[in-house]
């Protein structure tokens, strides 16, 4: 699980500007990261992670 916090100074723009400018690149990258994590976790032996 991961999160991205985008918190520019309020003088930099509106919420719409933030959606158009800094967010598209991380949103486009997220599916590739998810696929890489799924591949890596599929290769782990059973019980490699335990619930907390």
Coordinates of N, CA, C and O in Angstrom, one line a residue:
X1 N 0.8 -1.2 0.0 CA 0.0 0.0 0.0 C 0.9 1.2 0.0 O 1.9 1.2 0.6
X2 N 0.5 2.2 -0.7 CA 1.3 3.5 -0.8 C 0.3 4.7 -0.9 O -0.8 4.5 -1.2
X3 N 0.9 5.8 -0.6 CA 0.1 7.0 -0.7 C 1.0 8.1 -1.3 O 2.2 8.1 -1.2
X4 N 0.4 9.1 -1.9 CA 1.1 10.2 -2.4 C 0.4 11.5 -1.9 O -0.8 11.6 -2.0
X5 N 1.2 12.3 -1.2 CA 0.6 13.6 -0.7 C 1.1 14.7 -1.6 O 2.3 14.9 -1.7
X6 N 0.2 15.5 -2.2 CA 0.5 16.6 -3.0 C 0.0 17.8 -2.2 O -1.2 18.0 -2.1
X7 N 0.9 18.7 -1.7 CA 0.4 19.8 -0.9 C 1.2 21.0 -1.2 O 2.1 21.5 -0.4
X8 N 1.0 21.6 -2.4 CA 1.7 22.8 -2.7 C 1.1 24.0 -1.9 O 0.0 24.0 -1.4
X9 N 1.8 25.1 -2.0 CA 1.3 26.4 -1.4 C 0.1 26.8 -2.1 O -0.1 26.6 -3.3
X10 N -0.9 27.3 -1.3 CA -2.2 27.7 -1.9 C -2.1 28.8 -3.0 O -3.0 28.8 -3.9
X11 N -1.0 29.5 -3.0 CA -0.8 30.5 -4.1 C -0.5 29.9 -5.4 O -0.5 30.6 -6.4
X12 N -0.1 28.6 -5.4 CA 0.3 28.0 -6.7 C -0.8 27.6 -7.6 O -0.6 27.4 -8.8
X13 N -2.0 27.5 -7.1 CA -3.1 27.2 -8.0 C -4.3 26.6 -7.3 O -4.4 26.5 -6.1
X14 N -5.2 26.1 -8.2 CA -6.5 25.6 -7.7 C -6.4 24.1 -7.6 O -5.5 23.5 -8.1
X15 N -7.5 23.5 -7.1 CA -7.5 22.0 -7.1 C -7.5 21.5 -8.5 O -6.9 20.4 -8.8
X16 N -8.2 22.1 -9.4 CA -8.2 21.7 -10.8 C -6.8 21.7 -11.5 O -6.5 20.8 -12.2
X17 N -6.0 22.8 -11.1 CA -4.7 22.8 -11.6 C -3.8 21.7 -11.1 O -3.1 21.1 -11.8
X18 N -4.0 21.3 -9.8 CA -3.3 20.2 -9.3 C -3.7 18.9 -10.0 O -2.8 18.0 -10.2
X19 N -4.9 18.7 -10.3 CA -5.3 17.5 -11.0 C -4.7 17.4 -12.4 O -4.4 16.3 -12.9
X20 N -4.6 18.5 -13.0 CA -4.1 18.5 -14.4 C -2.5 18.4 -14.5 O -2.0 17.8 -15.4
X21 N -1.8 19.0 -13.5 CA -0.4 19.1 -13.6 C 0.4 18.0 -12.9 O 1.0 17.2 -13.6
X22 N 0.5 18.0 -11.6 CA 1.3 17.0 -10.9 C 0.8 15.6 -10.8 O 1.5 14.6 -10.7
X23 N -0.5 15.4 -10.9 CA -1.1 14.1 -10.6 C -1.1 13.1 -11.8 O -1.0 11.9 -11.6
X24 N -1.1 13.5 -13.0 CA -1.2 12.5 -14.1 C 0.0 11.5 -14.2 O -0.2 10.3 -14.4
X25 N 1.2 12.0 -13.9 CA 2.4 11.1 -14.0 C 2.3 10.0 -13.0 O 2.4 8.8 -13.3
X26 N 2.1 10.3 -11.7 CA 2.0 9.2 -10.7 C 0.8 8.3 -10.9 O 0.9 7.1 -10.7
X27 N -0.3 8.8 -11.4 CA -1.5 8.0 -11.7 C -1.2 7.1 -12.8 O -1.7 5.9 -12.9
X28 N -0.5 7.5 -13.8 CA -0.1 6.6 -14.9 C 0.9 5.6 -14.5 O 0.9 4.5 -15.1
X29 N 1.7 5.8 -13.5 CA 2.7 4.9 -13.1 C 2.1 3.8 -12.2 O 2.7 2.7 -12.1
X30 N 1.1 4.2 -11.4 CA 0.5 3.3 -10.4 C 0.2 1.8 -10.9 O 0.6 0.9 -10.3
X31 N -0.4 1.6 -12.1 CA -0.6 0.3 -12.6 C 0.6 -0.5 -12.8 O 0.7 -1.7 -12.5
X32 N 1.7 0.1 -13.2 CA 3.0 -0.6 -13.4 C 3.6 -1.0 -12.1 O 4.1 -2.1 -11.9
X33 N 3.4 -0.2 -11.1 CA 3.9 -0.5 -9.7 C 3.1 -1.7 -9.2 O 3.7 -2.6 -8.6
X34 N 1.8 -1.6 -9.3 CA 0.9 -2.7 -8.8 C 1.3 -4.0 -9.5 O 1.4 -5.1 -8.9
X35 N 1.6 -4.0 -10.8 CA 1.9 -5.2 -11.5 C 3.3 -5.8 -11.0 O 3.4 -7.0 -10.9
X36 N 4.2 -4.9 -10.8 CA 5.5 -5.3 -10.3 C 5.4 -5.9 -8.9 O 6.0 -7.0 -8.6
X37 N 4.6 -5.3 -8.1 CA 4.4 -5.9 -6.7 C 3.7 -7.2 -6.8 O 4.0 -8.1 -6.0
X38 N 2.7 -7.4 -7.7 CA 2.0 -8.6 -7.8 C 3.0 -9.7 -8.3 O 2.9 -10.9 -7.7
X39 N 3.8 -9.4 -9.2 CA 4.8 -10.4 -9.7 C 5.8 -10.8 -8.6 O 6.0 -12.0 -8.4
X40 N 6.3 -9.8 -7.8 CA 7.2 -10.1 -6.8 C 6.6 -10.9 -5.7 O 7.2 -11.8 -5.2
X41 N 5.3 -10.6 -5.3 CA 4.7 -11.3 -4.2 C 4.3 -12.7 -4.6 O 4.3 -13.6 -3.8
X42 N 4.1 -12.9 -5.9 CA 3.7 -14.3 -6.4 C 5.0 -15.2 -6.3 O 4.8 -16.4 -6.3
X43 N 6.1 -14.6 -6.3 CA 7.4 -15.4 -6.2 C 7.8 -15.7 -4.8 O 8.8 -16.5 -4.6
X44 N 7.1 -15.2 -3.8 CA 7.5 -15.4 -2.4 C 7.0 -16.8 -1.9 O 5.9 -17.2 -2.4
X45 N 7.7 -17.4 -1.0 CA 7.2 -18.7 -0.5 C 6.0 -18.5 0.4 O 5.8 -17.4 0.9
X46 N 5.1 -19.5 0.5 CA 3.9 -19.3 1.3 C 4.3 -19.0 2.7 O 5.3 -19.5 3.3
X47 N 3.6 -18.0 3.3 CA 3.9 -17.6 4.7 C 5.0 -16.6 4.8 O 5.4 -16.3 6.0
X48 N 5.5 -16.1 3.7 CA 6.6 -15.1 3.8 C 6.1 -13.8 4.6 O 6.9 -13.2 5.2
X49 N 4.9 -13.5 4.5 CA 4.3 -12.4 5.2 C 3.3 -12.9 6.2 O 2.6 -13.8 5.8
X50 N 3.2 -12.3 7.3 CA 2.1 -12.6 8.2 C 1.3 -11.4 8.5 O 1.8 -10.3 8.5
X51 N 0.0 -11.7 8.8 CA -0.9 -10.6 9.2 C -0.5 -10.0 10.5 O -0.1 -10.7 11.4
X52 N -0.7 -8.7 10.7 CA -0.4 -8.1 12.0 C -1.7 -7.7 12.6 O -2.6 -7.3 12.0

